[in-house]
Amino acid sequence: MKFPTLAVSVLALALTACGAPDDTRAQDSVFEPAAERAVPRDAAEVKSSFAPVVRSAAPAVVNISARGVQTYRDPYWGQFRQQPTGSVGSGVIVRADGIVVTNNHVIQGMDEIIVGLNDRRQFTATVLLADERSDIAVLQLEGVEEPLPVLRIDAGEDQQIGDLVLAIGNPFGVGQTVTNGIISALNRTETGISDSGSFIQTDAAINPGNSGGALVDMDGDLIGINTAIFSRSGSSSGVGFAVPATMVQRVVDAALDGETSVVRPWLGVKGEPLTAEEATGMGLDRPRGLKVTDLFANGPAARAGIRQGDVILAVGSNEINDQGGLNFRVGTRAPGDTVAVTVLRDGREQRLNARVQPLPGEVNLEAAVVIREGAMAGAQVLALNPAVADRLLGDPFAEGVIVGALTRNSMAARQGFRRGDIIVSVGGRTVTSVQQLASLQRGSQIIIERGGQRLNGTMR
């Protein structure tokens, strides 16, 4: 790699030191202040420096130190004990009055959060909203008396693969660090990080401690929150993922509106990606779209006219290729929003308008009850509705009653039930309520779902 500007400067200094003619103008040209630099506009300017972008963005990136107490069971004595625990990560100031965005896993379960600014000031912080699903948390710094530096959230999604980006954070707790790279991929959904995530992939070095830090474009705007890496060693392997600014903005808006959780709407659709053979048979130029395999009765998709067998090609201007991508695109909208859904039906594309809504049902995990009598005595169970099924299983279409816990050596435990089992039917009848299991008798035929498989059995 060549550094022409640096080479010229070194040569000029060498000539001066070796007794160049005493020319005041030449001497002044060596020591004059560096010219003001702007954000690089082309490949030639990028070779010069990323400093203008860093100078603009870095003051709004913070270090986060969190402390808490972890409760664990002593494996030898069997008693519950407590021990201090902690976490170190990064965050981004997105509003001048001290609103900070970070990863949920950085602050989850912590009692005290200390946020350190780039200028060494420190603030305690409280959690306004923590969204485990997106792994985004919104904090409020306490005692802010003057406007703080901020990073603008760019939720326009106009990034392209190959764009230059900077990752700014606090890797390994060594202090603020800047690394550079490119956007390696967009809309990554098959990552195993989240069933409703669509991530920006980058080769900018991201390491432990970078979690919650900024992924910044060449305009100095926040385009993502660095969240996870793929690595065999635990250190950067050039495959990092960031939550896109679209989702970050959605969580921040919810927090600023006083919400305690992010209400994700849904379309009421379940589907699977098209195979190459199916795409060819439908006249598509390549495998793309999500084939609708199930519709929730009277859900947003059904009311919009979407049918089973349709292929969803896009939501708005965003191409859809799998269930995770659909969940993400719909989940970034507010409940009640109308979205344009492009579908392929009978070889023709159609555009339908769907009004997305929150998942039906209430999420109340405390509604679980312990069965006291019958063949399932000792099992704690909860009836599924779409909202509960989505929270617990990531599949709002799951039906039945789920086993949440089992009393040791209880009748239900001896029957072979496990935590997470879904009781689908008893005696040939679909199970929809806990009452159907309240006095289950021996000899009853039962079907459960476990790990995606359906198992038949007889109560003993």
Coordinates of C-alpha atoms in Angstrom, one line a residue:
M1 CA 0.0 0.0 0.0
K2 CA 1.3 3.5 -0.9
F3 CA 1.1 6.6 1.3
P4 CA 2.1 9.4 -1.1
T5 CA 1.2 12.3 1.3
L6 CA 3.2 10.7 4.1
A7 CA 6.2 10.0 1.9
V8 CA 6.4 13.6 0.7
S9 CA 6.3 15.0 4.3
V10 CA 9.1 12.7 5.4
L11 CA 11.3 13.6 2.5
A12 CA 10.8 17.3 3.2
L13 CA 11.8 16.8 6.8
A14 CA 14.8 14.9 5.8
L15 CA 16.0 17.6 3.4
T16 CA 15.6 20.2 6.2
A17 CA 17.6 18.2 8.7
C18 CA 20.4 17.6 6.2
G19 CA 21.0 21.3 5.7
A20 CA 18.6 22.4 3.0
P21 CA 19.0 26.1 1.9
D22 CA 17.7 28.5 4.6
D23 CA 14.5 29.4 2.7
T24 CA 11.8 30.6 5.1
R25 CA 9.0 29.8 2.7
A26 CA 10.3 26.1 2.3
Q27 CA 10.6 25.7 6.1
D28 CA 7.2 27.2 6.8
S29 CA 5.6 24.8 4.2
V30 CA 6.9 21.8 6.2
F31 CA 5.5 23.0 9.6
E32 CA 2.3 24.7 8.5
P33 CA -1.0 23.4 10.1
A34 CA -2.5 20.4 8.3
A35 CA -5.2 21.3 5.8
E36 CA -8.8 20.7 7.0
R37 CA -10.0 17.3 5.7
A38 CA -13.5 16.4 4.6
V39 CA -15.3 13.0 4.5
P40 CA -13.6 11.0 1.7
R41 CA -15.5 11.3 -1.5
D42 CA -13.8 8.7 -3.7
A43 CA -11.3 5.8 -3.6
A44 CA -8.3 8.2 -3.9
E45 CA -9.4 10.3 -1.0
V46 CA -10.0 7.2 1.2
K47 CA -6.3 6.4 1.0
S48 CA -5.7 9.6 2.8
S49 CA -7.6 9.1 6.1
F50 CA -10.8 8.1 7.9
A51 CA -10.1 10.7 10.5
P52 CA -12.9 13.1 9.5
V53 CA -15.5 10.4 10.0
V54 CA -14.0 9.2 13.3
R55 CA -13.7 12.8 14.6
S56 CA -17.4 13.2 13.9
A57 CA -18.7 9.9 15.2
A58 CA -16.4 8.8 18.0
P59 CA -17.5 11.2 20.7
A60 CA -21.0 9.7 20.6
V61 CA -19.7 6.1 21.2
V62 CA -19.5 5.2 24.9
N63 CA -18.1 2.4 27.1
I64 CA -20.5 0.5 29.3
S65 CA -19.6 -1.3 32.5
A66 CA -22.5 -3.2 34.2
R67 CA -22.5 -5.0 37.5
G68 CA -25.0 -7.4 39.1
V69 CA -25.5 -10.5 41.3
Q70 CA -25.9 -14.0 39.8
T71 CA -27.8 -16.6 41.7
Y72 CA -26.6 -20.2 41.2
R73 CA -27.1 -23.6 42.8
D74 CA -24.1 -25.1 44.5
P75 CA -23.5 -28.4 42.8
Y76 CA -22.0 -30.0 46.0
W77 CA -24.3 -28.7 48.8
G78 CA -27.4 -28.1 46.6
Q79 CA -27.9 -24.7 48.1
F80 CA -28.6 -21.5 46.2
R81 CA -25.7 -19.0 46.4
Q82 CA -25.0 -15.6 45.0
Q83 CA -21.9 -14.2 43.4
P84 CA -21.0 -10.9 41.7
T85 CA -21.1 -10.7 38.0
G86 CA -20.3 -8.1 35.4
S87 CA -20.3 -7.1 31.8
V88 CA -18.3 -4.7 29.6
G89 CA -19.6 -3.4 26.3
S90 CA -20.2 -0.4 24.2
G91 CA -23.1 2.0 23.4
V92 CA -24.1 4.9 21.2
I93 CA -25.6 8.3 22.2
V94 CA -28.5 8.9 19.9
R95 CA -30.1 11.9 21.7
A96 CA -28.4 14.9 23.3
D97 CA -30.3 14.5 26.6
G98 CA -28.5 11.2 27.2
I99 CA -30.5 8.5 25.3
V100 CA -28.1 5.6 24.7
V101 CA -28.5 2.5 22.6
T102 CA -26.7 -0.7 23.4
N103 CA -27.1 -4.5 23.2
N104 CA -29.6 -6.1 25.6
H105 CA -27.1 -8.8 26.4
V106 CA -24.6 -6.2 27.7
I107 CA -27.0 -5.0 30.5
Q108 CA -29.4 -8.0 30.9
G109 CA -29.7 -9.0 34.6
M110 CA -27.4 -6.2 35.8
D111 CA -28.2 -3.9 38.7
E112 CA -25.8 -1.1 38.1
I113 CA -24.9 0.5 34.7
I114 CA -22.0 2.9 34.3
V115 CA -21.5 4.7 31.0
G116 CA -18.2 6.3 30.2
L117 CA -17.9 8.9 27.5
N118 CA -14.9 9.4 25.2
D119 CA -13.9 12.5 27.2
R120 CA -13.7 10.4 30.4
R121 CA -17.0 11.7 32.0
Q122 CA -19.1 9.0 33.6
F123 CA -22.8 8.7 34.1
T124 CA -25.1 6.1 35.8
A125 CA -27.8 4.9 33.5
T126 CA -31.3 3.4 33.9
V127 CA -33.0 1.0 31.4
L128 CA -35.9 2.5 29.6
L129 CA -36.6 -0.5 27.4
A130 CA -34.8 -3.8 26.9
D131 CA -35.9 -5.9 23.8
E132 CA -34.5 -9.4 24.0
R133 CA -35.8 -10.3 20.6
S134 CA -33.7 -7.7 18.7
D135 CA -31.0 -7.6 21.4
I136 CA -31.4 -3.8 21.6
A137 CA -31.7 -1.9 24.9
V138 CA -32.3 1.8 25.4
L139 CA -30.8 3.6 28.4
Q140 CA -31.2 7.0 29.9
L141 CA -28.1 8.7 31.4
E142 CA -28.8 10.4 34.7
G143 CA -27.6 13.9 35.6
V144 CA -27.0 15.2 32.0
E145 CA -26.8 19.0 32.3
E146 CA -25.6 19.9 28.8
P147 CA -26.2 18.5 25.3
L148 CA -24.1 15.4 24.6
P149 CA -22.6 14.5 21.2
V150 CA -24.9 12.2 19.2
L151 CA -24.8 9.9 16.2
R152 CA -27.7 10.3 13.8
I153 CA -29.6 7.1 13.1
D154 CA -29.8 6.5 9.4
A155 CA -32.7 4.2 8.9
G156 CA -33.0 4.9 5.2
E157 CA -31.4 1.5 4.3
D158 CA -29.6 2.8 1.2
Q159 CA -26.5 0.8 2.0
Q160 CA -24.9 -1.4 -0.6
I161 CA -22.6 -4.4 -0.4
G162 CA -19.1 -3.1 -0.7
D163 CA -19.7 0.2 1.1
L164 CA -17.0 1.3 3.5
V165 CA -17.9 1.2 7.2
L166 CA -16.2 1.8 10.5
A167 CA -16.9 -0.2 13.7
I168 CA -16.3 1.9 16.9
G169 CA -16.4 0.3 20.3
N170 CA -14.6 -0.9 23.4
P171 CA -13.1 -4.4 22.4
F172 CA -11.7 -6.4 25.4
G173 CA -12.3 -3.3 27.6
V174 CA -9.0 -1.7 26.3
G175 CA -10.7 1.6 25.5
Q176 CA -12.3 3.1 22.4
T177 CA -11.1 1.5 19.2
V178 CA -11.9 2.1 15.5
T179 CA -11.7 -0.6 12.8
N180 CA -12.6 -0.4 9.2
G181 CA -14.0 -2.7 6.6
I182 CA -16.8 -3.1 4.1
I183 CA -20.4 -4.2 4.2
S184 CA -20.0 -7.9 3.3
A185 CA -23.7 -8.7 3.0
L186 CA -27.2 -7.3 3.7
N187 CA -30.4 -8.9 5.0
R188 CA -28.7 -11.9 6.7
T189 CA -31.4 -13.9 8.3
E190 CA -30.1 -17.5 8.5
T191 CA -27.7 -16.7 11.3
G192 CA -29.1 -18.4 14.3
I193 CA -29.0 -15.1 16.2
S194 CA -32.6 -14.3 16.0
D195 CA -35.7 -15.7 14.2
S196 CA -36.8 -12.1 13.4
G197 CA -33.5 -10.5 12.7
S198 CA -32.1 -9.3 9.3
F199 CA -28.5 -8.3 9.9
I200 CA -25.8 -6.2 8.2
Q201 CA -22.7 -8.4 7.8
T202 CA -19.3 -6.7 7.9
D203 CA -15.6 -7.7 7.8
A204 CA -14.7 -4.7 10.1
A205 CA -13.0 -6.3 13.1
I206 CA -15.5 -6.8 15.9
N207 CA -14.4 -8.4 19.2
P208 CA -15.8 -9.1 22.7
G209 CA -16.6 -5.7 24.1
N210 CA -17.6 -4.2 20.8
S211 CA -21.2 -5.4 21.5
G212 CA -23.5 -2.4 21.4
G213 CA -21.0 -0.2 19.6
A214 CA -21.6 1.7 16.4
L215 CA -21.4 0.6 12.7
V216 CA -20.9 3.9 10.9
D217 CA -21.0 4.8 7.2
M218 CA -18.8 7.3 5.4
D219 CA -21.4 10.1 6.2
G220 CA -20.7 9.5 9.9
D221 CA -24.2 8.2 10.5
L222 CA -25.2 5.2 12.6
I223 CA -26.3 2.4 10.3
G224 CA -26.2 -0.5 12.8
I225 CA -25.4 -1.7 16.3
N226 CA -22.6 -4.3 16.4
T227 CA -24.1 -7.4 18.0
A228 CA -22.4 -10.7 17.2
I229 CA -19.6 -12.5 15.4
F230 CA -19.0 -15.9 13.9
S231 CA -15.7 -17.2 15.3
R232 CA -14.1 -20.4 16.4
S233 CA -11.6 -18.6 18.6
G234 CA -13.8 -16.0 20.2
S235 CA -12.0 -13.2 18.4
S236 CA -12.8 -11.5 15.1
S237 CA -12.7 -13.7 12.0
G238 CA -14.0 -11.1 9.7
V239 CA -17.6 -12.2 10.0
G240 CA -19.5 -9.7 12.2
F241 CA -23.2 -8.8 12.4
A242 CA -25.0 -5.6 13.2
V243 CA -28.7 -4.9 14.0
P244 CA -29.8 -2.5 11.2
A245 CA -30.7 1.1 12.1
T246 CA -34.3 0.4 11.0
M247 CA -34.8 -1.9 14.0
V248 CA -32.8 0.3 16.2
Q249 CA -35.0 3.3 15.4
R250 CA -38.1 1.1 16.1
V251 CA -36.9 0.2 19.6
V252 CA -35.8 3.8 20.4
D253 CA -39.2 5.2 19.3
A254 CA -41.0 2.6 21.5
A255 CA -38.8 3.6 24.5
L256 CA -39.4 7.3 23.9
D257 CA -43.1 6.8 23.7
G258 CA -43.0 5.3 27.2
E259 CA -43.6 1.7 26.1
T260 CA -42.0 -1.0 28.3
S261 CA -41.8 -3.5 25.4
V262 CA -41.7 -3.5 21.6
V263 CA -45.0 -4.6 20.2
R264 CA -44.3 -6.4 17.0
P265 CA -47.1 -6.7 14.5
W266 CA -47.5 -9.7 12.3
L267 CA -49.0 -10.5 8.9
G268 CA -50.5 -13.8 10.0
V269 CA -48.6 -15.8 7.4
K270 CA -46.4 -18.9 7.7
G271 CA -44.3 -20.0 4.7
E272 CA -41.2 -21.6 3.2
P273 CA -38.6 -20.5 0.7
L274 CA -39.1 -21.5 -2.9
T275 CA -36.9 -24.3 -4.3
A276 CA -35.1 -23.9 -7.6
E277 CA -37.5 -26.3 -9.3
E278 CA -40.6 -24.4 -7.9
A279 CA -39.2 -21.0 -9.0
T280 CA -38.6 -22.4 -12.6
G281 CA -42.1 -23.8 -12.7
M282 CA -43.5 -20.4 -11.7
G283 CA -41.6 -18.6 -14.4
L284 CA -39.3 -16.8 -12.0
D285 CA -35.8 -15.9 -13.1
R286 CA -34.3 -17.3 -9.8
P287 CA -35.5 -18.8 -6.5
R288 CA -37.0 -15.9 -4.6
G289 CA -40.0 -15.2 -2.4
L290 CA -41.8 -17.0 0.4
K291 CA -44.5 -19.5 -0.5
V292 CA -47.5 -19.2 1.8
T293 CA -48.2 -22.5 3.5
D294 CA -50.6 -21.4 6.2
L295 CA -52.7 -18.4 7.0
F296 CA -54.1 -17.3 10.4
A297 CA -57.9 -17.2 10.2
N298 CA -59.1 -13.6 9.9
G299 CA -55.5 -12.3 10.3
P300 CA -54.0 -9.3 8.5
A301 CA -52.9 -11.4 5.4
A302 CA -56.2 -13.2 5.1
R303 CA -58.1 -9.9 5.3
A304 CA -55.9 -8.4 2.7
G305 CA -56.7 -11.2 0.2
I306 CA -53.5 -13.2 0.5
R307 CA -54.1 -16.9 -0.1
Q308 CA -52.4 -20.1 0.6
G309 CA -50.1 -21.0 -2.3
D310 CA -49.3 -17.3 -3.0
V311 CA -45.6 -16.4 -3.1
I312 CA -44.8 -13.2 -1.2
L313 CA -42.1 -11.4 -3.2
A314 CA -41.8 -8.2 -1.3
V315 CA -43.0 -6.0 1.5
G316 CA -42.8 -2.4 0.4
S317 CA -39.7 -2.2 -1.7
N318 CA -37.9 -4.9 0.3
E319 CA -37.5 -8.4 -1.3
I320 CA -38.6 -11.3 0.9
N321 CA -36.9 -14.7 0.6
D322 CA -37.6 -16.5 3.9
Q323 CA -39.7 -16.3 7.1
G324 CA -37.1 -14.4 9.0
G325 CA -37.0 -11.7 6.4
L326 CA -40.8 -11.4 6.5
N327 CA -40.8 -11.3 10.3
F328 CA -38.2 -8.5 10.3
R329 CA -39.8 -6.3 7.6
V330 CA -43.2 -6.5 9.3
G331 CA -41.7 -6.3 12.8
T332 CA -40.1 -2.9 12.1
R333 CA -43.6 -1.4 11.4
A334 CA -45.9 0.0 14.0
P335 CA -49.1 -1.8 14.8
G336 CA -51.9 -0.5 12.6
D337 CA -49.5 0.5 9.7
T338 CA -50.6 -0.5 6.2
V339 CA -47.9 -2.2 4.1
A340 CA -47.8 -3.1 0.5
V341 CA -47.3 -6.8 -0.1
T342 CA -46.3 -8.0 -3.6
V343 CA -47.4 -11.6 -4.3
L344 CA -47.1 -13.9 -7.2
R345 CA -50.3 -15.7 -8.0
D346 CA -51.1 -17.8 -11.2
G347 CA -48.0 -16.4 -12.8
R348 CA -48.9 -12.7 -12.3
E349 CA -47.6 -10.3 -9.7
Q350 CA -50.3 -8.5 -7.6
R351 CA -49.9 -5.8 -5.0
L352 CA -52.1 -6.1 -2.0
N353 CA -52.4 -3.7 1.0
A354 CA -52.3 -5.3 4.5
R355 CA -52.9 -3.6 7.8
V356 CA -50.5 -5.3 10.2
Q357 CA -51.7 -5.9 13.8
P358 CA -50.3 -7.1 17.1
L359 CA -50.4 -10.9 17.6
P360 CA -53.7 -12.0 19.1
G361 CA -53.7 -13.0 22.8
E362 CA -52.1 -11.7 25.9
V363 CA -48.7 -12.7 27.1
N364 CA -49.2 -13.5 30.7
L365 CA -46.7 -16.2 31.7
E366 CA -48.0 -16.0 35.3
A367 CA -51.2 -17.5 34.1
A368 CA -49.5 -21.0 34.1
V369 CA -51.2 -23.4 36.5
V370 CA -50.0 -26.5 38.3
I371 CA -52.2 -29.6 37.7
R372 CA -53.1 -31.2 41.0
E373 CA -54.9 -34.4 40.0
G374 CA -54.9 -37.1 37.4
A375 CA -52.2 -38.5 35.3
M376 CA -50.6 -35.1 34.7
A377 CA -50.4 -34.1 38.3
G378 CA -47.3 -32.0 39.1
A379 CA -47.1 -30.4 35.6
Q380 CA -47.1 -26.6 35.3
V381 CA -48.9 -25.8 32.0
L382 CA -50.0 -22.8 30.0
A383 CA -52.4 -22.6 27.1
L384 CA -50.9 -21.2 23.9
N385 CA -52.2 -18.3 21.9
P386 CA -50.3 -16.6 19.1
A387 CA -48.6 -14.0 21.3
V388 CA -47.5 -16.6 23.9
A389 CA -46.4 -19.1 21.2
D390 CA -44.4 -16.4 19.5
R391 CA -42.7 -15.4 22.8
L392 CA -41.9 -18.9 24.0
L393 CA -41.4 -20.8 20.8
G394 CA -40.9 -18.2 18.0
D395 CA -43.8 -19.8 16.2
P396 CA -47.1 -17.9 16.6
F397 CA -48.9 -20.7 14.8
A398 CA -48.1 -23.3 17.5
E399 CA -51.3 -24.6 19.2
G400 CA -52.0 -26.6 22.3
V401 CA -50.9 -26.5 25.9
I402 CA -47.2 -26.2 26.8
V403 CA -45.4 -27.8 29.8
G404 CA -43.5 -25.1 31.6
A405 CA -42.1 -27.0 34.6
L406 CA -42.4 -30.4 36.3
T407 CA -42.4 -31.2 40.0
R408 CA -39.7 -33.7 40.8
N409 CA -41.0 -37.3 41.0
S410 CA -44.5 -36.2 40.2
M411 CA -47.0 -38.2 38.3
A412 CA -46.4 -36.1 35.2
A413 CA -42.6 -36.5 35.5
R414 CA -42.9 -40.3 35.8
Q415 CA -45.1 -40.3 32.7
G416 CA -42.0 -39.0 30.8
F417 CA -43.2 -35.4 30.1
R418 CA -40.5 -32.8 29.6
R419 CA -40.3 -29.1 29.9
G420 CA -41.3 -27.5 26.6
D421 CA -43.5 -30.4 25.5
I422 CA -46.7 -29.2 23.7
I423 CA -49.8 -31.3 24.3
V424 CA -51.6 -31.3 21.0
S425 CA -54.5 -33.7 21.5
V426 CA -56.0 -36.1 24.1
G427 CA -58.3 -38.9 23.0
G428 CA -58.5 -37.6 19.5
R429 CA -59.6 -34.1 20.6
T430 CA -57.5 -31.0 20.0
V431 CA -56.3 -29.5 23.3
T432 CA -57.0 -25.8 23.6
S433 CA -57.3 -25.2 27.3
V434 CA -55.7 -26.3 30.6
Q435 CA -59.0 -27.6 31.9
Q436 CA -58.8 -30.5 29.4
L437 CA -55.8 -31.8 31.3
A438 CA -57.0 -31.1 34.8
S439 CA -58.2 -34.7 35.5
L440 CA -56.6 -36.7 32.7
Q441 CA -57.1 -40.4 33.3
R442 CA -54.8 -43.4 32.7
G443 CA -55.3 -45.1 29.4
S444 CA -56.0 -41.8 27.6
Q445 CA -54.4 -41.5 24.2
I446 CA -52.2 -38.4 23.9
I447 CA -50.2 -36.7 21.2
I448 CA -47.4 -34.3 22.1
E449 CA -45.0 -32.2 20.0
R450 CA -41.3 -32.3 21.1
G451 CA -38.4 -30.8 19.2
G452 CA -40.5 -30.4 16.0
Q453 CA -41.7 -34.1 16.1
R454 CA -45.1 -35.4 17.0
L455 CA -45.1 -38.4 19.4
N456 CA -48.0 -40.7 20.3
G457 CA -48.5 -42.2 23.7
T458 CA -50.8 -43.7 26.3
M459 CA -51.1 -42.3 29.8
R460 CA -50.1 -45.0 32.4

